[in-house]
Amino acid sequence: MIKVAGASMGAIIIDDQVRAQCINGRIDGLCNIPLDQWTSGSVAAIKHVYQSKSTLCLGNTNQQALSPTNTATATATNSPSSVVSPSATSPTQQQSTTSTSCNYTFMNSDPHLSKVRSMICMPVMFQTKVKAVLYMENNLLTDCFKSEQVNVLSILTTQVAISLENARFFESQINHMEQLAQVEKKRAMDELNYRKRQEEFVDRICHEIRNPIQGLIGNCELMDSTLRNLDRAGISNQIPNQIETLRTCIDAISVCGRYQKVITDDVLTLSKLEFNQVKLSTRPMDPRSLLDYVTKMFEADAHNKKLYLEKYILKQDCEIMVNADYNRISQILINLVSNAIKFTNQGGVKVTLNIESHQESNQKELLFSVSDSGMGIDDKNKEVIFDRFVQATQRNIQEYSGSGLGLFISKMLCELMGGKIWIENNKEGGSTFHFSIMCTQCDPNHVKDHVNVIKYESQQDVSRALNVLVVEDNKINQRVLVRLLNGMNCKCQSADDGVDGLNKFKKSHFDVILMDVSMPNMDGLECTRQIRLVEKARGDGQQVMIIGLSGNARQEHQEQGFQAGMDEYLIKPCNSKELVPLLTMRRVGIRSASPI
């Protein structure tokens, strides 16, 4: 533009700042010099154009600025009052040039004008507003800026005006988008913080519920064990009515405790599913042992209702190890077997395991079926029963209670593990729930020898006494655990928090430590870390088996326990059935089954 006009220097001024300038061919495109501090051009002329909104074109500034009283004849060009686009207004319509007699005594206040011969200062207009000023000068030639150059510059300033307005528009859009992004970021952060607070609340509530449930179920187990001892001693025959009453009370308390545990687990799992935070823990597992574990869990319930509970394995190739999430699969199976027994009053329940091979994907498909002889489910309810908070009929809600979360959670977990769940009605009555899980077969060479602890039991002394330290701040749970362990041939000591537990560990030898995670003064995670540091400092290579106990059942909490150095992690409430295999492993010299 400067070359076309025949100028030796030029600048563009926007918002009282010199944004770009070119002096003797040297371009400074990002100078951003405040107008009042600029010394390379006539500030007075620029301010005059800002105020008058007209082009100022002077042919001999040096001569015109000599006398303070001089009245010069110059060319004043009216700039276009409105610019929308290049095609909206023709150049001839945009520009009209007239010669007017103007008083330019303001020039004497600007010493810069004495250095130049010609100058043009042109407003860049958009909709009657000055958006910028184009300034050019030549310090060698007089009358440098002819009408032809002025017309060309007028056309170019029209383009500049449009470009500037577009730039302002895009800048405003970018600013708007950045503001929206900031609002969205803040909303996302607020939502994340809300979710975090909600998770912490759910964790805290679940922990507070699990602790008393641990005492409830643990005391029931102790009372039941005491009654069995009375039976063996023949004392129960002397007071049969009182013993029967005690058994009824124990059964009722135990059922209530287990029901509360199921509801707590469902609420926690639902919270994780809603926030997409369920993480699968895939490890080598035996599908047959899972089937045995779940059916044994419900043998007493089935017996109390005079129902049969049978299990079937359809193929011999079920005798394999697969990589899958044992806890999540058992959670689904437990829910289905529990429902089957709950809604069946005559007959019984059959649980079936089958494994299908998918050669094309080298995967295994675990197929579980739970069939009952109960009331069955209407066709219209087959789909809705997998929705959250839904039960088949209002009668079910009134008669059998429940949260209506079990089947919804089961469906979500199945889909998370690449499978599905569905229901069929039996011809002879009742219904069958099927669910599938996709997994891979384990390489036998990668499965550790301690996968099946039963192999060791016939070769090792599994009856030797174990020294056990119970670190638990809840006195009731502490007392229950000590009594349970005493009944398993264990010599126990107890500690009220991590500090007390660490001190007792330093003074005595222990085979096993039951470590509560949430405790005052020093929690179980830090205590575990300190114990591992003490063992490392001893340098004898011996390590105690640490079993974490917590009401926090999230996967991330369990991972924190393993990272701290725990060998196992049990969710409260735990019972003797969970403790026995772990103690057996310790007796045969195995410290951890966590890789399984």
Coordinates of C-alpha atoms in Angstrom, one line a residue:
M1 CA 0.0 0.0 0.0
I2 CA 2.9 2.4 0.8
K3 CA 4.6 1.5 -2.4
V4 CA 1.4 2.1 -4.5
A5 CA 0.9 5.5 -2.9
G6 CA 4.6 6.5 -3.4
A7 CA 5.2 7.1 0.3
S8 CA 8.5 6.5 2.2
M9 CA 6.8 5.9 5.5
G10 CA 3.4 4.7 6.6
A11 CA 1.5 3.5 9.7
I12 CA -1.9 2.1 10.7
I13 CA -3.4 3.5 13.9
I14 CA -6.2 1.5 15.7
D15 CA -7.7 2.5 19.0
D16 CA -5.1 5.3 19.6
Q17 CA -2.3 2.8 19.1
V18 CA 0.2 2.5 16.3
R19 CA -0.3 -1.2 15.5
A20 CA 2.0 -1.4 12.4
Q21 CA 4.5 0.8 10.6
C22 CA 6.9 0.8 7.7
I23 CA 9.9 3.1 7.7
N24 CA 12.3 3.0 4.7
G25 CA 11.2 -0.5 3.8
R26 CA 11.5 -1.9 7.3
I27 CA 8.1 -3.3 8.5
D28 CA 7.2 -3.5 12.1
G29 CA 4.0 -5.5 12.1
L30 CA 3.4 -5.8 15.9
C31 CA 4.7 -2.6 17.4
N32 CA 1.6 -1.5 19.5
I33 CA 3.0 1.9 20.3
P34 CA 0.6 4.3 22.2
L35 CA -0.2 7.3 19.9
D36 CA 1.0 10.0 22.3
Q37 CA 4.4 8.2 22.6
W38 CA 4.9 7.8 18.8
T39 CA 7.6 10.0 17.3
S40 CA 7.8 8.7 13.7
G41 CA 4.7 10.6 12.4
S42 CA 2.4 13.5 13.0
V43 CA 0.3 12.8 16.0
A44 CA -1.5 16.1 15.7
A45 CA -2.6 15.3 12.1
I46 CA -3.9 11.9 13.2
K47 CA -5.9 13.4 16.0
H48 CA -7.4 15.9 13.6
V49 CA -8.5 13.2 11.3
Y50 CA -10.1 11.2 14.2
Q51 CA -12.1 14.3 15.1
S52 CA -13.0 15.5 11.6
K53 CA -13.6 12.1 10.0
S54 CA -12.1 13.4 6.8
T55 CA -8.9 12.7 4.8
L56 CA -6.1 15.2 5.3
C57 CA -3.8 15.5 2.3
L58 CA -1.0 18.2 2.5
G59 CA 1.4 18.8 -0.4
N60 CA 4.2 20.8 1.3
T61 CA 4.0 20.4 5.1
N62 CA 7.3 22.1 5.6
Q63 CA 6.3 25.3 3.9
Q64 CA 2.8 25.3 5.4
A65 CA 4.1 24.9 9.0
L66 CA 6.5 27.8 8.9
S67 CA 4.1 30.5 10.1
P68 CA 1.8 30.2 13.1
T69 CA -0.8 32.3 11.3
N70 CA -0.5 30.7 7.9
T71 CA -3.7 29.6 6.2
A72 CA -2.9 26.8 3.8
T73 CA -5.0 25.5 0.9
A74 CA -5.2 21.7 1.1
T75 CA -7.2 18.9 -0.2
A76 CA -9.9 17.7 2.3
T77 CA -11.4 14.4 1.2
N78 CA -14.7 13.2 2.7
S79 CA -14.4 9.6 3.6
P80 CA -17.1 7.1 3.0
S81 CA -19.7 7.2 5.8
S82 CA -20.7 3.5 5.5
V83 CA -18.8 0.4 4.4
V84 CA -20.5 -3.0 4.4
S85 CA -18.7 -5.0 1.7
P86 CA -16.7 -4.2 -1.5
S87 CA -19.7 -4.9 -3.6
A88 CA -22.1 -2.9 -1.5
T89 CA -20.8 0.6 -2.7
S90 CA -18.8 1.5 -5.8
P91 CA -15.5 3.4 -5.4
T92 CA -17.0 6.5 -7.0
Q93 CA -19.9 6.4 -4.6
Q94 CA -17.6 5.9 -1.6
Q95 CA -15.3 8.8 -2.5
S96 CA -15.9 12.5 -3.3
T97 CA -13.0 14.9 -3.3
T98 CA -13.4 18.7 -2.8
S99 CA -10.9 21.5 -2.3
T100 CA -11.6 23.5 0.8
S101 CA -9.8 26.3 2.5
C102 CA -8.9 25.1 6.0
N103 CA -7.0 26.6 8.9
Y104 CA -4.1 24.2 9.8
T105 CA -2.5 26.3 12.6
F106 CA -2.6 23.0 14.7
M107 CA 0.3 21.9 12.5
N108 CA 2.6 24.3 14.2
S109 CA 2.3 22.3 17.5
D110 CA 3.8 19.3 15.8
P111 CA 7.5 19.6 15.1
H112 CA 7.6 16.4 13.1
L113 CA 5.9 18.1 10.2
S114 CA 8.9 20.3 9.6
K115 CA 10.8 17.1 8.5
V116 CA 8.5 15.9 5.8
R117 CA 7.4 17.3 2.3
S118 CA 4.1 15.4 1.8
M119 CA 1.6 13.7 4.0
I120 CA -1.8 12.0 3.8
C121 CA -3.9 10.9 6.7
M122 CA -7.0 9.0 5.9
P123 CA -9.7 7.6 8.2
V124 CA -10.8 4.0 7.9
M125 CA -14.6 4.3 8.2
F126 CA -17.2 1.7 9.0
Q127 CA -20.8 2.8 9.4
T128 CA -19.9 6.5 10.1
K129 CA -17.4 5.5 12.7
V130 CA -13.6 5.8 12.5
K131 CA -12.2 2.4 13.0
A132 CA -8.6 3.2 12.2
V133 CA -6.4 5.9 10.6
L134 CA -4.0 5.3 7.7
Y135 CA -1.0 7.6 7.9
M136 CA 1.6 8.1 5.1
E137 CA 4.3 10.6 4.4
N138 CA 7.2 11.4 2.0
N139 CA 10.2 13.5 3.3
L140 CA 11.7 14.0 -0.2
L141 CA 8.9 15.0 -2.6
T142 CA 6.2 17.7 -2.4
D143 CA 2.7 17.1 -3.7
C144 CA 3.4 13.4 -3.6
F145 CA -0.1 12.2 -3.1
K146 CA -2.2 12.9 -6.2
S147 CA -5.9 12.4 -6.6
E148 CA -5.2 9.0 -8.3
Q149 CA -3.3 7.7 -5.3
V150 CA -5.9 9.1 -3.0
N151 CA -8.7 7.2 -4.9
V152 CA -6.7 4.0 -4.8
L153 CA -6.0 4.4 -1.1
S154 CA -9.7 5.1 -0.5
I155 CA -10.6 1.8 -2.2
L156 CA -7.9 0.0 -0.1
T157 CA -9.1 1.6 3.1
T158 CA -12.6 0.3 2.3
Q159 CA -11.0 -3.2 2.2
V160 CA -9.1 -2.5 5.4
A161 CA -12.3 -1.4 7.1
I162 CA -14.1 -4.6 6.1
S163 CA -11.1 -6.7 7.2
L164 CA -10.8 -4.8 10.5
E165 CA -14.5 -5.3 11.2
N166 CA -14.3 -9.0 10.3
A167 CA -11.3 -9.3 12.5
R168 CA -13.2 -7.6 15.3
F169 CA -16.2 -9.9 14.7
F170 CA -14.0 -13.0 14.7
E171 CA -12.2 -11.7 17.8
S172 CA -15.5 -11.2 19.6
Q173 CA -16.6 -14.7 18.5
I174 CA -13.4 -16.2 19.8
N175 CA -13.8 -14.3 23.1
H176 CA -17.3 -15.5 23.3
M177 CA -16.2 -19.0 22.6
E178 CA -13.5 -18.7 25.2
Q179 CA -16.0 -17.4 27.7
L180 CA -18.3 -20.3 26.9
A181 CA -15.3 -22.7 27.3
Q182 CA -14.6 -21.1 30.6
V183 CA -18.2 -21.5 31.7
E184 CA -18.2 -25.1 30.5
K185 CA -14.9 -25.8 32.2
K186 CA -16.3 -24.3 35.4
R187 CA -19.5 -26.3 35.0
A188 CA -17.4 -29.5 34.4
M189 CA -15.3 -28.7 37.5
D190 CA -18.4 -28.1 39.6
E191 CA -19.9 -31.3 38.3
L192 CA -16.7 -33.2 39.1
N193 CA -16.5 -31.7 42.6
Y194 CA -20.2 -32.6 43.1
R195 CA -19.6 -36.1 42.0
K196 CA -16.5 -36.4 44.2
R197 CA -18.5 -35.1 47.2
Q198 CA -21.3 -37.5 46.3
E199 CA -18.8 -40.4 46.1
E200 CA -17.3 -39.4 49.4
F201 CA -20.7 -39.2 50.9
V202 CA -21.7 -42.7 49.6
D203 CA -18.4 -44.1 50.7
R204 CA -18.8 -42.6 54.2
I205 CA -22.3 -43.8 54.6
C206 CA -21.4 -47.3 53.3
H207 CA -18.5 -47.4 55.7
E208 CA -20.6 -46.3 58.6
I209 CA -23.2 -49.0 57.7
R210 CA -20.7 -51.8 57.2
N211 CA -19.0 -51.3 60.5
P212 CA -22.1 -52.1 62.6
I213 CA -23.1 -54.9 60.2
Q214 CA -19.7 -56.4 60.8
G215 CA -20.4 -56.5 64.6
L216 CA -24.0 -57.7 63.9
I217 CA -23.1 -60.6 61.7
G218 CA -19.9 -61.4 63.6
N219 CA -21.8 -61.7 66.9
C220 CA -24.4 -63.9 65.2
E221 CA -21.7 -66.2 64.0
L222 CA -20.2 -66.3 67.5
M223 CA -23.6 -67.1 69.1
D224 CA -24.2 -69.8 66.5
S225 CA -20.9 -71.3 67.2
T226 CA -21.6 -71.2 70.9
L227 CA -24.9 -73.0 70.4
R228 CA -23.2 -75.7 68.4
N229 CA -20.8 -76.2 71.2
L230 CA -23.7 -76.6 73.6
D231 CA -25.2 -79.2 71.3
R232 CA -22.0 -81.1 71.2
A233 CA -21.8 -80.9 75.1
G234 CA -25.4 -82.1 75.4
I235 CA -26.4 -79.0 77.3
S236 CA -29.0 -77.9 74.7
N237 CA -31.1 -80.9 75.5
Q238 CA -31.7 -79.6 79.0
I239 CA -33.2 -76.3 77.8
P240 CA -34.5 -77.0 74.3
N241 CA -37.1 -74.2 74.2
Q242 CA -34.6 -71.5 75.2
I243 CA -32.1 -72.8 72.7
E244 CA -34.6 -72.8 69.9
T245 CA -35.6 -69.2 70.7
L246 CA -32.0 -68.2 70.6
R247 CA -31.5 -69.9 67.2
T248 CA -34.6 -68.1 65.8
C249 CA -33.3 -64.7 67.1
I250 CA -29.8 -65.4 65.6
D251 CA -31.3 -66.4 62.3
A252 CA -33.4 -63.2 62.2
I253 CA -30.5 -60.9 63.1
S254 CA -28.3 -62.6 60.5
V255 CA -30.8 -62.3 57.7
C256 CA -31.3 -58.6 58.5
G257 CA -27.6 -58.0 58.6
R258 CA -27.0 -59.8 55.2
Y259 CA -30.0 -57.9 53.7
Q260 CA -28.4 -54.6 54.8
K261 CA -25.1 -55.6 53.3
V262 CA -26.8 -56.4 49.9
I263 CA -28.5 -53.0 49.9
T264 CA -25.3 -51.2 50.8
D265 CA -23.4 -53.0 48.0
D266 CA -26.2 -52.2 45.5
V267 CA -26.1 -48.5 46.4
L268 CA -22.4 -48.3 46.1
T269 CA -22.3 -50.2 42.7
L270 CA -25.1 -48.0 41.3
S271 CA -23.2 -44.9 42.3
K272 CA -20.1 -46.2 40.4
L273 CA -22.1 -47.3 37.4
E274 CA -23.8 -43.9 37.0
F275 CA -20.4 -42.1 37.0
N276 CA -18.8 -44.8 34.7
Q277 CA -16.3 -45.6 37.4
V278 CA -16.6 -49.4 37.6
K279 CA -13.2 -50.8 37.0
L280 CA -12.9 -54.5 36.2
S281 CA -10.3 -56.5 38.1
T282 CA -9.4 -59.3 35.7
R283 CA -7.4 -62.1 37.2
P284 CA -7.1 -65.9 36.7
M285 CA -10.1 -67.6 38.2
D286 CA -11.8 -71.0 38.3
P287 CA -15.4 -70.8 37.1
R288 CA -16.2 -74.1 39.0
S289 CA -15.0 -72.6 42.3
L290 CA -17.2 -69.6 41.8
L291 CA -20.2 -71.9 41.3
D292 CA -19.3 -73.8 44.4
Y293 CA -18.8 -70.6 46.4
V294 CA -22.2 -69.1 45.5
T295 CA -24.3 -72.3 45.9
K296 CA -22.7 -73.0 49.3
M297 CA -23.6 -69.5 50.4
F298 CA -27.3 -70.2 49.9
E299 CA -27.5 -73.8 51.1
A300 CA -28.8 -72.7 54.5
D301 CA -31.4 -70.4 53.0
A302 CA -32.7 -73.1 50.7
H303 CA -32.8 -75.6 53.5
N304 CA -34.8 -73.3 55.7
K305 CA -37.4 -72.9 53.0
K306 CA -37.3 -76.7 52.3
L307 CA -36.1 -76.1 48.7
Y308 CA -33.5 -78.0 46.8
L309 CA -30.4 -76.1 45.5
E310 CA -28.5 -78.0 42.8
K311 CA -25.6 -77.1 40.6
Y312 CA -24.6 -78.5 37.2
I313 CA -21.5 -78.3 35.0
L314 CA -22.5 -79.1 31.4
K315 CA -19.1 -79.7 29.8
Q316 CA -15.8 -81.2 30.9
D317 CA -13.9 -78.3 29.4
C318 CA -15.3 -76.1 32.2
E319 CA -12.2 -77.4 34.1
I320 CA -10.1 -74.5 33.0
M321 CA -8.8 -71.2 34.3
V322 CA -10.0 -68.0 32.7
N323 CA -9.1 -64.3 33.0
A324 CA -12.2 -62.6 34.4
D325 CA -13.5 -60.5 37.3
Y326 CA -14.4 -63.0 40.0
N327 CA -16.1 -60.5 42.3
R328 CA -18.3 -59.0 39.6
I329 CA -19.4 -62.3 38.2
S330 CA -20.2 -63.6 41.7
Q331 CA -22.1 -60.4 42.4
I332 CA -24.4 -61.2 39.4
L333 CA -24.8 -64.8 40.3
I334 CA -25.5 -64.1 44.0
N335 CA -28.2 -61.7 43.0
L336 CA -29.9 -64.2 40.7
V337 CA -29.7 -67.1 43.2
S338 CA -30.9 -64.9 46.0
N339 CA -33.9 -63.8 43.9
A340 CA -34.7 -67.3 42.9
I341 CA -34.8 -68.6 46.5
K342 CA -36.7 -65.5 47.6
F343 CA -39.5 -65.9 45.0
T344 CA -39.7 -69.8 45.2
N345 CA -41.9 -71.5 47.8
Q346 CA -41.9 -75.0 46.5
G347 CA -39.5 -77.1 44.5
G348 CA -36.1 -75.5 44.3
V349 CA -33.3 -73.8 42.3
K350 CA -30.9 -75.1 39.7
V351 CA -27.6 -73.3 38.9
T352 CA -25.8 -74.3 35.7
L353 CA -22.4 -73.5 34.3
N354 CA -21.4 -73.9 30.6
I355 CA -18.4 -72.6 28.6
E356 CA -18.5 -72.0 24.9
S357 CA -15.4 -71.4 22.8
H358 CA -15.2 -68.8 20.1
Q359 CA -12.4 -69.9 17.7
E360 CA -12.5 -66.8 15.6
S361 CA -11.8 -64.5 18.5
N362 CA -9.9 -67.0 20.8
Q363 CA -12.3 -66.1 23.6
K364 CA -14.3 -68.1 26.0
E365 CA -17.9 -67.4 26.9
L366 CA -19.1 -68.2 30.4
L367 CA -22.8 -69.1 30.4
F368 CA -24.6 -69.2 33.7
S369 CA -28.2 -70.1 34.2
V370 CA -30.4 -69.9 37.4
S371 CA -33.7 -71.8 37.1
D372 CA -36.4 -71.8 39.7
S373 CA -39.9 -73.3 40.1
G374 CA -41.4 -70.1 41.5
M375 CA -44.1 -67.8 40.3
G376 CA -42.5 -66.9 36.9
I377 CA -42.7 -63.5 35.2
D378 CA -45.3 -62.1 32.8
D379 CA -44.1 -61.5 29.2
K380 CA -44.9 -57.7 29.6
N381 CA -42.5 -57.5 32.6
K382 CA -39.6 -59.4 31.0
E383 CA -37.9 -56.2 29.8
V384 CA -38.8 -53.7 32.5
I385 CA -37.5 -55.8 35.3
F386 CA -34.0 -54.9 34.1
D387 CA -34.7 -51.2 34.7
R388 CA -33.6 -49.5 37.8
F389 CA -35.9 -49.3 40.8
V390 CA -38.3 -51.7 39.1
Q391 CA -39.9 -54.9 40.4
A392 CA -42.2 -57.2 38.5
T393 CA -45.4 -56.4 40.4
Q394 CA -46.6 -54.2 43.3
R395 CA -47.2 -57.4 45.2
N396 CA -43.5 -58.2 45.0
I397 CA -42.7 -54.8 46.5
Q398 CA -45.1 -55.2 49.4
E399 CA -44.4 -58.9 50.1
Y400 CA -40.7 -59.3 49.3
S401 CA -39.3 -55.8 49.7
G402 CA -36.0 -55.0 48.0
S403 CA -34.5 -52.0 46.3
G404 CA -35.3 -52.9 42.7
L405 CA -31.6 -52.4 41.8
G406 CA -30.2 -55.9 41.6
L407 CA -31.3 -56.8 38.1
F408 CA -30.4 -53.4 36.7
I409 CA -26.9 -53.6 38.2
S410 CA -26.6 -57.2 36.9
K411 CA -27.4 -56.1 33.4
M412 CA -25.0 -53.2 33.5
L413 CA -22.2 -55.5 34.8
C414 CA -22.9 -58.1 32.2
E415 CA -22.6 -55.5 29.4
L416 CA -19.5 -54.1 31.0
M417 CA -17.9 -57.6 30.7
G418 CA -19.0 -58.1 27.1
G419 CA -22.0 -60.2 27.8
K420 CA -25.7 -60.0 28.2
I421 CA -28.6 -61.1 30.5
W422 CA -32.0 -62.4 29.6
I423 CA -35.0 -64.3 31.0
E424 CA -37.1 -67.3 29.8
N425 CA -40.2 -68.8 31.4
N426 CA -40.1 -72.5 32.1
K427 CA -42.8 -74.7 30.6
E428 CA -43.3 -76.5 33.9
G429 CA -43.5 -73.2 35.8
G430 CA -41.0 -70.7 37.2
S431 CA -38.4 -68.9 35.2
T432 CA -34.7 -69.1 34.1
F433 CA -32.3 -66.2 34.1
H434 CA -29.3 -66.6 31.8
F435 CA -26.2 -64.4 31.6
S436 CA -23.0 -64.6 29.6
I437 CA -19.5 -63.2 30.2
M438 CA -16.7 -62.9 27.6
C439 CA -13.2 -63.8 28.8
T440 CA -10.0 -65.5 27.8
Q441 CA -8.4 -68.8 28.8
C442 CA -5.4 -68.6 31.0
D443 CA -2.0 -69.9 29.9
P444 CA -1.4 -72.8 32.4
N445 CA 2.3 -71.9 32.6
H446 CA 1.3 -68.4 33.9
V447 CA -1.0 -69.6 36.7
K448 CA 0.8 -69.7 40.0
D449 CA 0.9 -72.9 42.0
H450 CA -1.1 -71.4 44.9
V451 CA -4.2 -70.9 42.7
N452 CA -5.7 -74.1 44.3
V453 CA -4.9 -74.1 48.0
I454 CA -6.6 -77.4 48.5
K455 CA -3.6 -79.2 47.0
Y456 CA -1.5 -78.0 49.9
E457 CA -3.9 -79.0 52.6
S458 CA -3.3 -82.7 52.3
Q459 CA 0.5 -82.2 52.3
Q460 CA 1.0 -79.5 54.9
D461 CA 0.2 -79.0 58.6
V462 CA -2.8 -76.7 58.3
S463 CA -3.6 -76.9 62.0
R464 CA -0.7 -75.1 63.5
A465 CA -1.5 -72.0 65.6
L466 CA -1.0 -68.6 64.1
N467 CA 0.0 -65.4 65.8
V468 CA -2.4 -62.7 64.7
L469 CA -2.6 -59.0 65.4
V470 CA -6.0 -57.3 65.0
V471 CA -5.6 -53.6 64.3
E472 CA -9.2 -52.2 64.6
D473 CA -10.4 -49.0 66.3
N474 CA -14.0 -50.2 66.6
K475 CA -14.1 -52.1 70.0
I476 CA -17.1 -54.3 69.0
N477 CA -15.5 -55.4 65.7
Q478 CA -12.2 -55.9 67.4
R479 CA -13.7 -58.2 70.0
V480 CA -15.7 -60.1 67.4
L481 CA -12.6 -60.7 65.2
V482 CA -10.5 -61.8 68.2
R483 CA -13.1 -64.3 69.2
L484 CA -13.6 -65.6 65.7
L485 CA -9.8 -66.0 65.3
N486 CA -9.5 -67.7 68.7
G487 CA -11.9 -70.3 67.4
M488 CA -9.6 -70.9 64.4
N489 CA -6.6 -71.8 66.4
C490 CA -5.1 -68.3 66.5
K491 CA -3.3 -66.5 69.3
C492 CA -4.5 -62.9 69.1
Q493 CA -3.4 -59.5 70.2
S494 CA -5.3 -56.3 69.4
A495 CA -4.4 -52.7 68.7
D496 CA -6.7 -49.6 68.7
D497 CA -5.1 -47.7 65.8
G498 CA -2.1 -47.7 63.4
V499 CA 0.3 -46.2 65.9
D500 CA -0.5 -48.9 68.5
G501 CA -0.4 -51.6 65.8
L502 CA 3.0 -50.5 64.5
N503 CA 4.5 -50.5 68.0
K504 CA 3.2 -54.0 68.8
F505 CA 4.5 -55.3 65.4
K506 CA 8.0 -54.0 66.3
K507 CA 8.0 -55.9 69.6
S508 CA 6.5 -59.2 68.6
H509 CA 6.4 -61.8 65.8
F510 CA 3.1 -62.1 63.9
D511 CA 2.1 -64.4 61.1
V512 CA -1.0 -62.4 60.1
I513 CA -2.2 -58.9 60.7
L514 CA -5.9 -57.9 60.2
M515 CA -5.6 -54.2 59.4
D516 CA -8.6 -51.9 59.5
V517 CA -8.1 -49.2 56.8
S518 CA -10.0 -46.2 58.4
M519 CA -8.6 -45.4 61.9
P520 CA -7.6 -42.3 63.8
N521 CA -4.0 -41.2 64.5
M522 CA -2.6 -43.5 61.8
D523 CA -4.8 -45.2 59.2
G524 CA -4.3 -48.8 58.0
L525 CA -2.6 -47.7 54.7
E526 CA 0.1 -45.7 56.4
C527 CA 0.6 -48.4 59.1
T528 CA 1.1 -51.0 56.3
R529 CA 3.7 -48.9 54.6
Q530 CA 5.6 -48.4 57.9
I531 CA 5.5 -52.2 58.6
R532 CA 6.9 -52.9 55.2
L533 CA 9.7 -50.4 55.8
V534 CA 10.5 -52.1 59.1
E535 CA 10.7 -55.5 57.4
K536 CA 13.0 -54.1 54.7
A537 CA 15.3 -52.6 57.4
R538 CA 15.5 -56.0 59.2
G539 CA 16.8 -57.6 56.0
D540 CA 15.8 -61.2 56.9
G541 CA 13.4 -61.5 53.9
Q542 CA 10.4 -62.3 56.1
Q543 CA 7.1 -60.6 55.6
V544 CA 3.9 -60.7 57.6
M545 CA 0.6 -61.4 55.8
I546 CA -1.5 -58.2 56.0
I547 CA -5.2 -58.5 55.3
G548 CA -6.9 -55.2 54.9
L549 CA -10.4 -54.7 56.3
S550 CA -12.6 -51.8 55.1
G551 CA -16.2 -50.7 54.6
N552 CA -15.0 -48.9 51.4
A553 CA -15.6 -51.4 48.6
R554 CA -14.6 -49.3 45.6
Q555 CA -11.9 -50.8 43.3
E556 CA -9.7 -47.8 43.7
H557 CA -9.7 -48.3 47.5
Q558 CA -8.6 -51.9 47.1
E559 CA -5.9 -50.8 44.7
Q560 CA -4.7 -48.3 47.3
G561 CA -4.5 -51.1 49.8
F562 CA -2.4 -53.3 47.5
Q563 CA -0.1 -50.4 46.6
A564 CA 0.5 -49.7 50.3
G565 CA 1.6 -53.3 50.7
M566 CA -1.5 -55.3 51.8
D567 CA -1.7 -58.9 50.6
E568 CA -5.4 -59.2 50.7
Y569 CA -8.4 -56.8 51.0
L570 CA -11.7 -57.9 52.6
I571 CA -14.9 -55.9 52.5
K572 CA -16.8 -55.5 55.8
P573 CA -18.7 -57.4 57.0
C574 CA -16.4 -60.4 56.6
N575 CA -16.9 -63.8 58.2
S576 CA -15.0 -66.9 59.1
K577 CA -15.7 -68.4 55.6
E578 CA -13.6 -65.6 54.1
L579 CA -10.9 -65.8 56.8
V580 CA -10.4 -69.6 56.8
P581 CA -8.9 -69.9 53.3
L582 CA -6.6 -67.0 53.9
L583 CA -5.3 -68.4 57.2
T584 CA -4.9 -71.8 55.6
M585 CA -2.7 -70.2 52.9
R586 CA -0.6 -68.6 55.6
R587 CA -0.2 -71.9 57.4
V588 CA 1.1 -73.6 54.2
G589 CA 3.5 -70.7 53.6
I590 CA 1.6 -68.7 51.0
R591 CA 1.5 -65.0 51.9
S592 CA -0.8 -63.7 49.2
A593 CA -3.4 -64.8 46.7
S594 CA -3.9 -61.3 45.4
P595 CA -2.6 -62.2 41.8
I596 CA -5.6 -64.5 41.5

